[in-house]
Short mmCIF file of N, CA and C and ligand atoms in Angstrom, two decimals:
data_model
loop_
_atom_site.label_atom_id
_atom_site.label_comp_id
_atom_site.label_asym_id
_atom_site.label_seq_id
_atom_site.Cartn_x
_atom_site.Cartn_y
_atom_site.Cartn_z
N MET A 401 10.26 -25.27 0.24
CA MET A 401 11.36 -24.51 0.89
C MET A 401 11.79 -23.34 -0.02
N VAL A 402 11.88 -22.17 0.57
CA VAL A 402 12.36 -21.02 -0.23
C VAL A 402 13.89 -20.96 -0.17
N SER A 403 14.48 -20.49 -1.26
CA SER A 403 15.95 -20.31 -1.25
C SER A 403 16.27 -19.07 -0.42
N LYS A 404 17.51 -18.96 -0.02
CA LYS A 404 17.93 -17.80 0.79
C LYS A 404 17.68 -16.50 0.03
N LYS A 405 17.95 -16.54 -1.27
CA LYS A 405 17.76 -15.34 -2.10
C LYS A 405 16.31 -14.88 -2.08
N VAL A 406 15.40 -15.87 -2.30
CA VAL A 406 13.97 -15.53 -2.33
C VAL A 406 13.52 -15.09 -0.93
N GLU A 407 13.98 -15.79 0.08
CA GLU A 407 13.62 -15.44 1.46
C GLU A 407 14.03 -13.98 1.76
N ASN A 408 15.25 -13.63 1.38
CA ASN A 408 15.72 -12.26 1.63
C ASN A 408 14.88 -11.23 0.87
N ALA A 409 14.56 -11.57 -0.38
CA ALA A 409 13.76 -10.64 -1.19
C ALA A 409 12.37 -10.46 -0.57
N LEU A 410 11.79 -11.56 -0.09
CA LEU A 410 10.46 -11.47 0.52
C LEU A 410 10.52 -10.68 1.82
N ASN A 411 11.59 -10.89 2.59
CA ASN A 411 11.73 -10.13 3.83
C ASN A 411 11.91 -8.64 3.55
N THR A 412 12.62 -8.33 2.47
CA THR A 412 12.76 -6.91 2.09
C THR A 412 11.38 -6.34 1.76
N GLN A 413 10.56 -7.17 1.11
CA GLN A 413 9.22 -6.72 0.75
C GLN A 413 8.33 -6.55 1.98
N VAL A 414 8.53 -7.38 2.98
CA VAL A 414 7.80 -7.23 4.25
C VAL A 414 8.06 -5.81 4.78
N ALA A 415 9.33 -5.42 4.76
CA ALA A 415 9.71 -4.09 5.26
C ALA A 415 9.07 -2.98 4.42
N LYS A 416 9.01 -3.20 3.09
CA LYS A 416 8.41 -2.18 2.21
C LYS A 416 6.93 -2.01 2.49
N GLU A 417 6.24 -3.15 2.66
CA GLU A 417 4.79 -3.09 2.92
C GLU A 417 4.53 -2.45 4.29
N ALA A 418 5.36 -2.81 5.26
CA ALA A 418 5.20 -2.23 6.60
C ALA A 418 5.47 -0.73 6.55
N MET A 419 6.43 -0.32 5.72
CA MET A 419 6.74 1.11 5.59
C MET A 419 5.57 1.83 4.92
N SER A 420 4.96 1.18 3.92
CA SER A 420 3.77 1.78 3.29
C SER A 420 2.69 2.00 4.35
N SER A 421 2.50 1.00 5.19
CA SER A 421 1.49 1.11 6.25
C SER A 421 1.79 2.30 7.16
N GLN A 422 3.06 2.44 7.48
CA GLN A 422 3.53 3.52 8.35
C GLN A 422 3.29 4.90 7.72
N ILE A 423 3.63 4.99 6.43
CA ILE A 423 3.47 6.26 5.71
C ILE A 423 1.99 6.65 5.63
N TYR A 424 1.13 5.67 5.31
CA TYR A 424 -0.31 5.96 5.19
C TYR A 424 -0.91 6.30 6.54
N LEU A 425 -0.35 5.72 7.59
CA LEU A 425 -0.83 6.04 8.94
C LEU A 425 -0.52 7.50 9.27
N ALA A 426 0.68 7.95 8.90
CA ALA A 426 1.05 9.35 9.14
C ALA A 426 0.17 10.28 8.31
N MET A 427 -0.13 9.88 7.08
CA MET A 427 -1.00 10.69 6.23
C MET A 427 -2.41 10.75 6.83
N ALA A 428 -2.87 9.63 7.37
CA ALA A 428 -4.21 9.56 7.97
C ALA A 428 -4.30 10.53 9.15
N SER A 429 -3.27 10.53 9.96
CA SER A 429 -3.26 11.41 11.12
C SER A 429 -3.27 12.88 10.67
N TRP A 430 -2.47 13.17 9.64
CA TRP A 430 -2.44 14.54 9.11
C TRP A 430 -3.84 14.95 8.62
N ALA A 431 -4.48 14.04 7.86
CA ALA A 431 -5.81 14.35 7.30
C ALA A 431 -6.84 14.55 8.42
N GLU A 432 -6.72 13.76 9.47
CA GLU A 432 -7.66 13.88 10.58
C GLU A 432 -7.53 15.26 11.24
N VAL A 433 -6.29 15.71 11.38
CA VAL A 433 -6.05 17.03 11.98
C VAL A 433 -6.61 18.15 11.08
N GLN A 434 -6.61 17.91 9.76
CA GLN A 434 -7.16 18.90 8.82
C GLN A 434 -8.69 18.84 8.75
N VAL A 435 -9.29 17.97 9.55
CA VAL A 435 -10.74 17.71 9.55
C VAL A 435 -11.22 17.17 8.21
N LEU A 436 -10.34 16.45 7.53
CA LEU A 436 -10.74 15.74 6.31
C LEU A 436 -11.07 14.31 6.76
N GLU A 437 -12.25 14.16 7.33
CA GLU A 437 -12.60 12.90 7.99
C GLU A 437 -12.66 11.71 7.03
N GLY A 438 -13.18 11.97 5.83
CA GLY A 438 -13.30 10.89 4.85
C GLY A 438 -11.92 10.44 4.37
N VAL A 439 -11.08 11.41 4.07
CA VAL A 439 -9.71 11.10 3.62
C VAL A 439 -8.98 10.34 4.73
N ALA A 440 -9.15 10.79 5.97
CA ALA A 440 -8.50 10.13 7.11
C ALA A 440 -8.98 8.68 7.21
N ALA A 441 -10.29 8.47 7.11
CA ALA A 441 -10.84 7.10 7.22
C ALA A 441 -10.27 6.22 6.11
N PHE A 442 -10.20 6.78 4.90
CA PHE A 442 -9.66 6.05 3.75
C PHE A 442 -8.20 5.65 4.03
N LEU A 443 -7.42 6.61 4.55
CA LEU A 443 -5.99 6.35 4.77
C LEU A 443 -5.74 5.40 5.94
N TYR A 444 -6.55 5.51 6.99
CA TYR A 444 -6.41 4.55 8.11
C TYR A 444 -6.68 3.13 7.59
N ARG A 445 -7.70 3.03 6.75
CA ARG A 445 -8.07 1.71 6.19
C ARG A 445 -6.94 1.19 5.30
N HIS A 446 -6.40 2.10 4.50
CA HIS A 446 -5.32 1.74 3.58
C HIS A 446 -4.08 1.29 4.37
N SER A 447 -3.82 1.96 5.46
CA SER A 447 -2.68 1.59 6.30
C SER A 447 -2.87 0.17 6.84
N GLU A 448 -4.08 -0.15 7.26
CA GLU A 448 -4.38 -1.51 7.75
C GLU A 448 -4.16 -2.54 6.65
N GLU A 449 -4.59 -2.19 5.43
CA GLU A 449 -4.42 -3.12 4.30
C GLU A 449 -2.94 -3.42 4.06
N GLU A 450 -2.12 -2.38 4.16
CA GLU A 450 -0.68 -2.58 3.94
C GLU A 450 -0.09 -3.48 5.03
N ARG A 451 -0.60 -3.32 6.23
CA ARG A 451 -0.14 -4.19 7.33
C ARG A 451 -0.51 -5.65 7.00
N MET A 452 -1.70 -5.84 6.45
CA MET A 452 -2.12 -7.19 6.06
C MET A 452 -1.22 -7.74 4.94
N HIS A 453 -0.80 -6.86 4.03
CA HIS A 453 0.11 -7.30 2.96
C HIS A 453 1.43 -7.80 3.54
N ALA A 454 1.91 -7.07 4.56
CA ALA A 454 3.17 -7.48 5.22
C ALA A 454 2.97 -8.81 5.95
N LEU A 455 1.85 -8.92 6.66
CA LEU A 455 1.59 -10.15 7.42
C LEU A 455 1.45 -11.37 6.52
N LYS A 456 0.78 -11.16 5.41
CA LYS A 456 0.58 -12.27 4.45
C LYS A 456 1.94 -12.80 3.97
N LEU A 457 2.85 -11.87 3.70
CA LEU A 457 4.20 -12.26 3.28
C LEU A 457 4.94 -12.99 4.41
N MET A 458 4.80 -12.48 5.62
CA MET A 458 5.49 -13.10 6.76
C MET A 458 5.03 -14.53 6.97
N LYS A 459 3.72 -14.73 6.91
CA LYS A 459 3.16 -16.09 7.08
C LYS A 459 3.71 -17.01 6.00
N TYR A 460 3.75 -16.50 4.78
CA TYR A 460 4.23 -17.33 3.67
C TYR A 460 5.69 -17.72 3.87
N ILE A 461 6.52 -16.76 4.23
CA ILE A 461 7.96 -17.04 4.43
C ILE A 461 8.12 -18.17 5.47
N ASN A 462 7.41 -18.05 6.57
CA ASN A 462 7.53 -19.06 7.64
C ASN A 462 6.98 -20.42 7.21
N GLU A 463 5.87 -20.39 6.48
CA GLU A 463 5.28 -21.66 5.98
C GLU A 463 6.24 -22.40 5.07
N ARG A 464 7.06 -21.63 4.35
CA ARG A 464 7.96 -22.23 3.35
C ARG A 464 9.36 -22.49 3.92
N GLY A 465 9.48 -22.53 5.21
CA GLY A 465 10.75 -22.91 5.83
C GLY A 465 11.74 -21.77 6.02
N GLY A 466 11.30 -20.54 5.80
CA GLY A 466 12.18 -19.40 6.05
C GLY A 466 11.90 -18.81 7.42
N HIS A 467 12.43 -17.63 7.65
CA HIS A 467 12.17 -16.94 8.92
C HIS A 467 11.82 -15.48 8.60
N ALA A 468 10.55 -15.14 8.82
CA ALA A 468 10.10 -13.77 8.55
C ALA A 468 10.66 -12.84 9.62
N VAL A 469 11.18 -11.72 9.15
CA VAL A 469 11.82 -10.76 10.06
C VAL A 469 10.94 -9.52 10.24
N VAL A 470 10.73 -9.14 11.49
CA VAL A 470 9.98 -7.90 11.77
C VAL A 470 10.95 -6.73 11.57
N PRO A 471 10.62 -5.82 10.64
CA PRO A 471 11.59 -4.76 10.31
C PRO A 471 11.53 -3.55 11.24
N ALA A 472 12.65 -2.83 11.32
CA ALA A 472 12.66 -1.51 11.97
C ALA A 472 12.11 -0.53 10.95
N LEU A 473 11.32 0.42 11.41
CA LEU A 473 10.71 1.35 10.45
C LEU A 473 11.14 2.79 10.72
N ALA A 474 11.35 3.51 9.61
CA ALA A 474 11.74 4.92 9.73
C ALA A 474 10.51 5.75 10.06
N LYS A 475 10.75 6.91 10.66
CA LYS A 475 9.64 7.82 10.98
C LYS A 475 9.17 8.49 9.69
N PRO A 476 7.89 8.37 9.36
CA PRO A 476 7.41 9.01 8.13
C PRO A 476 7.21 10.51 8.35
N PRO A 477 7.11 11.29 7.26
CA PRO A 477 6.89 12.74 7.44
C PRO A 477 5.58 13.00 8.19
N LYS A 478 5.62 14.02 9.04
CA LYS A 478 4.43 14.34 9.85
C LYS A 478 3.49 15.27 9.09
N ASP A 479 4.08 16.23 8.38
CA ASP A 479 3.26 17.22 7.69
C ASP A 479 3.25 16.99 6.19
N MET A 480 2.12 17.25 5.59
CA MET A 480 1.96 17.10 4.14
C MET A 480 1.73 18.50 3.56
N LYS A 481 2.07 18.66 2.27
CA LYS A 481 1.91 19.98 1.65
C LYS A 481 0.44 20.28 1.35
N GLY A 482 -0.31 19.23 1.14
CA GLY A 482 -1.73 19.41 0.82
C GLY A 482 -2.30 18.08 0.36
N ILE A 483 -3.61 18.09 0.12
CA ILE A 483 -4.30 16.84 -0.22
C ILE A 483 -3.81 16.26 -1.56
N MET A 484 -3.53 17.16 -2.51
CA MET A 484 -3.05 16.73 -3.82
C MET A 484 -1.70 16.01 -3.67
N ASP A 485 -0.89 16.60 -2.83
CA ASP A 485 0.45 16.04 -2.58
C ASP A 485 0.36 14.66 -1.94
N VAL A 486 -0.61 14.49 -1.06
CA VAL A 486 -0.81 13.20 -0.39
C VAL A 486 -1.09 12.12 -1.45
N PHE A 487 -2.03 12.40 -2.34
CA PHE A 487 -2.39 11.37 -3.33
C PHE A 487 -1.32 11.19 -4.40
N LYS A 488 -0.56 12.25 -4.69
CA LYS A 488 0.59 12.09 -5.61
C LYS A 488 1.62 11.15 -4.98
N SER A 489 1.88 11.34 -3.68
CA SER A 489 2.85 10.46 -2.99
C SER A 489 2.35 9.03 -2.94
N ILE A 490 1.04 8.86 -2.74
CA ILE A 490 0.49 7.50 -2.69
C ILE A 490 0.72 6.80 -4.04
N LEU A 491 0.42 7.52 -5.11
CA LEU A 491 0.60 6.91 -6.44
C LEU A 491 2.07 6.55 -6.65
N GLN A 492 2.96 7.47 -6.30
CA GLN A 492 4.39 7.21 -6.44
C GLN A 492 4.82 6.00 -5.62
N GLN A 493 4.32 5.91 -4.39
CA GLN A 493 4.63 4.80 -3.51
C GLN A 493 4.16 3.47 -4.13
N GLU A 494 2.95 3.48 -4.67
CA GLU A 494 2.38 2.26 -5.24
C GLU A 494 3.12 1.82 -6.51
N VAL A 495 3.51 2.81 -7.33
CA VAL A 495 4.27 2.47 -8.54
C VAL A 495 5.59 1.83 -8.15
N GLU A 496 6.22 2.36 -7.11
CA GLU A 496 7.48 1.77 -6.61
C GLU A 496 7.25 0.34 -6.13
N VAL A 497 6.19 0.14 -5.36
CA VAL A 497 5.90 -1.21 -4.84
C VAL A 497 5.64 -2.18 -5.99
N THR A 498 4.94 -1.73 -7.00
CA THR A 498 4.70 -2.60 -8.17
C THR A 498 6.04 -3.04 -8.76
N GLY A 499 6.96 -2.10 -8.90
CA GLY A 499 8.29 -2.42 -9.45
C GLY A 499 9.00 -3.45 -8.58
N GLU A 500 8.86 -3.29 -7.27
CA GLU A 500 9.53 -4.22 -6.34
C GLU A 500 8.92 -5.62 -6.44
N ILE A 501 7.60 -5.67 -6.50
CA ILE A 501 6.92 -6.97 -6.65
C ILE A 501 7.38 -7.63 -7.95
N ASN A 502 7.40 -6.84 -9.01
CA ASN A 502 7.80 -7.40 -10.31
C ASN A 502 9.23 -7.95 -10.26
N SER A 503 10.12 -7.27 -9.54
CA SER A 503 11.48 -7.82 -9.51
C SER A 503 11.56 -9.11 -8.71
N ILE A 504 10.70 -9.27 -7.70
CA ILE A 504 10.71 -10.57 -6.97
C ILE A 504 10.11 -11.67 -7.86
N VAL A 505 9.09 -11.31 -8.63
CA VAL A 505 8.50 -12.27 -9.57
C VAL A 505 9.60 -12.73 -10.54
N ASP A 506 10.36 -11.79 -11.01
CA ASP A 506 11.46 -12.07 -11.93
C ASP A 506 12.51 -13.00 -11.28
N LEU A 507 12.84 -12.70 -10.03
CA LEU A 507 13.81 -13.52 -9.29
C LEU A 507 13.28 -14.96 -9.15
N CYS A 508 11.97 -15.08 -8.87
CA CYS A 508 11.36 -16.43 -8.72
C CYS A 508 11.52 -17.24 -10.00
N LEU A 509 11.36 -16.59 -11.13
CA LEU A 509 11.51 -17.30 -12.41
C LEU A 509 12.95 -17.75 -12.58
N LYS A 510 13.87 -16.85 -12.25
CA LYS A 510 15.30 -17.20 -12.38
C LYS A 510 15.66 -18.36 -11.46
N GLU A 511 15.07 -18.36 -10.25
CA GLU A 511 15.36 -19.39 -9.24
C GLU A 511 14.51 -20.65 -9.44
N LYS A 512 13.63 -20.61 -10.43
CA LYS A 512 12.66 -21.69 -10.69
C LYS A 512 11.80 -21.98 -9.45
N ASP A 513 11.45 -20.92 -8.73
CA ASP A 513 10.58 -21.06 -7.56
C ASP A 513 9.15 -20.74 -8.00
N TYR A 514 8.49 -21.75 -8.56
CA TYR A 514 7.15 -21.52 -9.13
C TYR A 514 6.09 -21.37 -8.05
N THR A 515 6.35 -21.92 -6.88
CA THR A 515 5.38 -21.80 -5.77
C THR A 515 5.29 -20.34 -5.32
N THR A 516 6.46 -19.72 -5.10
CA THR A 516 6.44 -18.31 -4.69
C THR A 516 5.94 -17.43 -5.84
N HIS A 517 6.29 -17.82 -7.05
CA HIS A 517 5.81 -17.08 -8.22
C HIS A 517 4.29 -17.06 -8.21
N ASN A 518 3.70 -18.21 -7.93
CA ASN A 518 2.24 -18.34 -7.89
C ASN A 518 1.67 -17.51 -6.73
N PHE A 519 2.30 -17.60 -5.57
CA PHE A 519 1.86 -16.83 -4.39
C PHE A 519 1.86 -15.33 -4.70
N LEU A 520 2.88 -14.87 -5.43
CA LEU A 520 3.01 -13.44 -5.69
C LEU A 520 1.99 -12.88 -6.68
N GLN A 521 1.30 -13.79 -7.38
CA GLN A 521 0.30 -13.29 -8.35
C GLN A 521 -0.79 -12.48 -7.66
N TRP A 522 -1.07 -12.83 -6.39
CA TRP A 522 -2.06 -12.05 -5.62
C TRP A 522 -1.59 -10.59 -5.50
N TYR A 523 -0.29 -10.41 -5.26
CA TYR A 523 0.28 -9.07 -5.11
C TYR A 523 0.30 -8.33 -6.46
N VAL A 524 0.55 -9.08 -7.52
CA VAL A 524 0.56 -8.46 -8.85
C VAL A 524 -0.83 -7.87 -9.14
N ALA A 525 -1.87 -8.65 -8.86
CA ALA A 525 -3.25 -8.18 -9.10
C ALA A 525 -3.59 -7.03 -8.16
N GLU A 526 -3.18 -7.13 -6.92
CA GLU A 526 -3.45 -6.09 -5.93
C GLU A 526 -2.82 -4.76 -6.34
N GLN A 527 -1.61 -4.82 -6.90
CA GLN A 527 -0.93 -3.59 -7.31
C GLN A 527 -1.66 -2.89 -8.45
N ILE A 528 -2.26 -3.67 -9.35
CA ILE A 528 -3.04 -3.04 -10.44
C ILE A 528 -4.16 -2.22 -9.80
N GLU A 529 -4.83 -2.81 -8.82
CA GLU A 529 -5.94 -2.16 -8.14
C GLU A 529 -5.46 -0.93 -7.34
N GLU A 530 -4.35 -1.07 -6.65
CA GLU A 530 -3.84 0.04 -5.83
C GLU A 530 -3.45 1.23 -6.70
N GLU A 531 -2.81 0.95 -7.82
CA GLU A 531 -2.42 2.05 -8.72
C GLU A 531 -3.66 2.70 -9.34
N ARG A 532 -4.63 1.86 -9.72
CA ARG A 532 -5.85 2.38 -10.33
C ARG A 532 -6.57 3.32 -9.35
N LEU A 533 -6.67 2.87 -8.10
CA LEU A 533 -7.34 3.66 -7.08
C LEU A 533 -6.64 5.01 -6.87
N ALA A 534 -5.33 4.99 -6.77
CA ALA A 534 -4.58 6.24 -6.56
C ALA A 534 -4.76 7.18 -7.75
N ARG A 535 -4.75 6.61 -8.97
CA ARG A 535 -4.93 7.46 -10.16
C ARG A 535 -6.33 8.06 -10.20
N THR A 536 -7.35 7.27 -9.83
CA THR A 536 -8.72 7.77 -9.83
C THR A 536 -8.86 8.93 -8.84
N MET A 537 -8.28 8.78 -7.67
CA MET A 537 -8.35 9.84 -6.66
C MET A 537 -7.69 11.12 -7.19
N LEU A 538 -6.52 10.94 -7.82
CA LEU A 538 -5.82 12.11 -8.35
C LEU A 538 -6.62 12.78 -9.45
N ASP A 539 -7.24 11.98 -10.33
CA ASP A 539 -8.08 12.55 -11.39
C ASP A 539 -9.22 13.37 -10.80
N LYS A 540 -9.84 12.82 -9.76
CA LYS A 540 -10.95 13.54 -9.13
C LYS A 540 -10.46 14.86 -8.52
N LEU A 541 -9.33 14.80 -7.86
CA LEU A 541 -8.79 16.02 -7.24
C LEU A 541 -8.41 17.05 -8.29
N ASN A 542 -7.94 16.59 -9.43
CA ASN A 542 -7.62 17.51 -10.53
C ASN A 542 -8.87 18.19 -11.04
N LEU A 543 -9.96 17.43 -11.11
CA LEU A 543 -11.25 18.00 -11.55
C LEU A 543 -11.73 19.06 -10.57
N ILE A 544 -11.57 18.75 -9.28
CA ILE A 544 -12.03 19.66 -8.22
C ILE A 544 -11.24 20.97 -8.23
N GLY A 545 -9.94 20.85 -8.50
CA GLY A 545 -9.07 22.03 -8.51
C GLY A 545 -9.08 22.70 -7.14
N GLY A 546 -9.28 24.01 -7.11
CA GLY A 546 -9.27 24.74 -5.83
C GLY A 546 -10.65 24.89 -5.21
N ASP A 547 -11.64 24.18 -5.76
CA ASP A 547 -13.03 24.35 -5.31
C ASP A 547 -13.26 23.70 -3.93
N LYS A 548 -13.50 24.52 -2.92
CA LYS A 548 -13.65 24.02 -1.54
C LYS A 548 -14.88 23.12 -1.40
N GLY A 549 -15.96 23.50 -2.09
CA GLY A 549 -17.19 22.69 -2.05
C GLY A 549 -16.94 21.31 -2.63
N GLY A 550 -16.15 21.29 -3.71
CA GLY A 550 -15.80 20.02 -4.35
C GLY A 550 -14.99 19.14 -3.41
N LEU A 551 -14.08 19.76 -2.69
CA LEU A 551 -13.24 19.00 -1.75
C LEU A 551 -14.11 18.44 -0.61
N TYR A 552 -15.07 19.25 -0.18
CA TYR A 552 -15.99 18.80 0.89
C TYR A 552 -16.73 17.53 0.43
N LEU A 553 -17.22 17.56 -0.81
CA LEU A 553 -17.96 16.40 -1.33
C LEU A 553 -17.04 15.19 -1.52
N PHE A 554 -15.84 15.44 -1.99
CA PHE A 554 -14.85 14.37 -2.18
C PHE A 554 -14.61 13.68 -0.83
N ASP A 555 -14.43 14.49 0.20
CA ASP A 555 -14.17 13.95 1.55
C ASP A 555 -15.39 13.19 2.05
N ARG A 556 -16.57 13.74 1.83
CA ARG A 556 -17.80 13.09 2.30
C ARG A 556 -18.02 11.75 1.59
N ASP A 557 -17.70 11.71 0.30
CA ASP A 557 -17.82 10.45 -0.47
C ASP A 557 -16.92 9.38 0.13
N LEU A 558 -15.71 9.77 0.49
CA LEU A 558 -14.76 8.81 1.07
C LEU A 558 -15.24 8.33 2.43
N LEU A 559 -15.89 9.20 3.16
CA LEU A 559 -16.41 8.81 4.47
C LEU A 559 -17.52 7.77 4.30
N GLY A 560 -18.35 7.98 3.29
CA GLY A 560 -19.42 7.01 2.97
C GLY A 560 -18.81 5.67 2.60
N GLY A 561 -17.74 5.72 1.79
CA GLY A 561 -17.08 4.49 1.35
C GLY A 561 -16.49 3.74 2.53
N ALA A 562 -15.91 4.49 3.49
CA ALA A 562 -15.29 3.86 4.65
C ALA A 562 -16.36 3.21 5.53
N ALA A 563 -17.51 3.90 5.66
CA ALA A 563 -18.58 3.35 6.49
C ALA A 563 -19.10 2.06 5.86
N ARG A 564 -19.25 2.08 4.52
CA ARG A 564 -19.74 0.88 3.83
C ARG A 564 -18.77 -0.28 3.99
N ALA A 565 -17.45 0.05 3.88
CA ALA A 565 -16.43 -1.00 3.95
C ALA A 565 -16.44 -1.67 5.33
N HIS A 566 -16.84 -0.92 6.37
CA HIS A 566 -16.82 -1.48 7.72
C HIS A 566 -18.15 -2.07 8.13
N ALA A 567 -19.16 -1.91 7.26
CA ALA A 567 -20.51 -2.39 7.61
C ALA A 567 -20.55 -3.92 7.59
FE1 OFO B 2043 0.87 -3.34 -0.47
O1 OFO B 2043 0.12 -2.45 -1.82
FE2 OFO B 2043 0.26 -0.66 -1.52
O2 OFO B 2043 2.00 -0.45 -1.15
#
């Protein structure tokens, strides 16, 4: 059984993960309109992953005697300043999520909820990967700079990755 405090914190996290999914979905749509097909495929996939993160939390809350709440979501920005800005925002978003996960881990220790603490380790590991991925993308974009050919290849590489992931 989860305590009310932990249940509330997990429900807040459900909303955060769902919001991440929403933001990445808006970014995906923007990228698709820019004909950045690989970036769009990457972001659509990422949006799905965030939805899975929210669902995983919801299932856990209900399994542990709580009640998972479906959150209301704000409208994410429609337009982006550019591709660099998109990946900067992703990194910022992921760093924030890591901080939020860490504070729930901290709360679990204070509440002596070792079961939820154990469950959250999956999210701790996932956040390392999410931050690493966002940083790698940003590094690549920094290398490319204003080179249009480089951006074309970057996008094509992502399209290949998306096709492989769905194979
Ligand atoms: Fe759910 O990991 Fe990103 O936000």
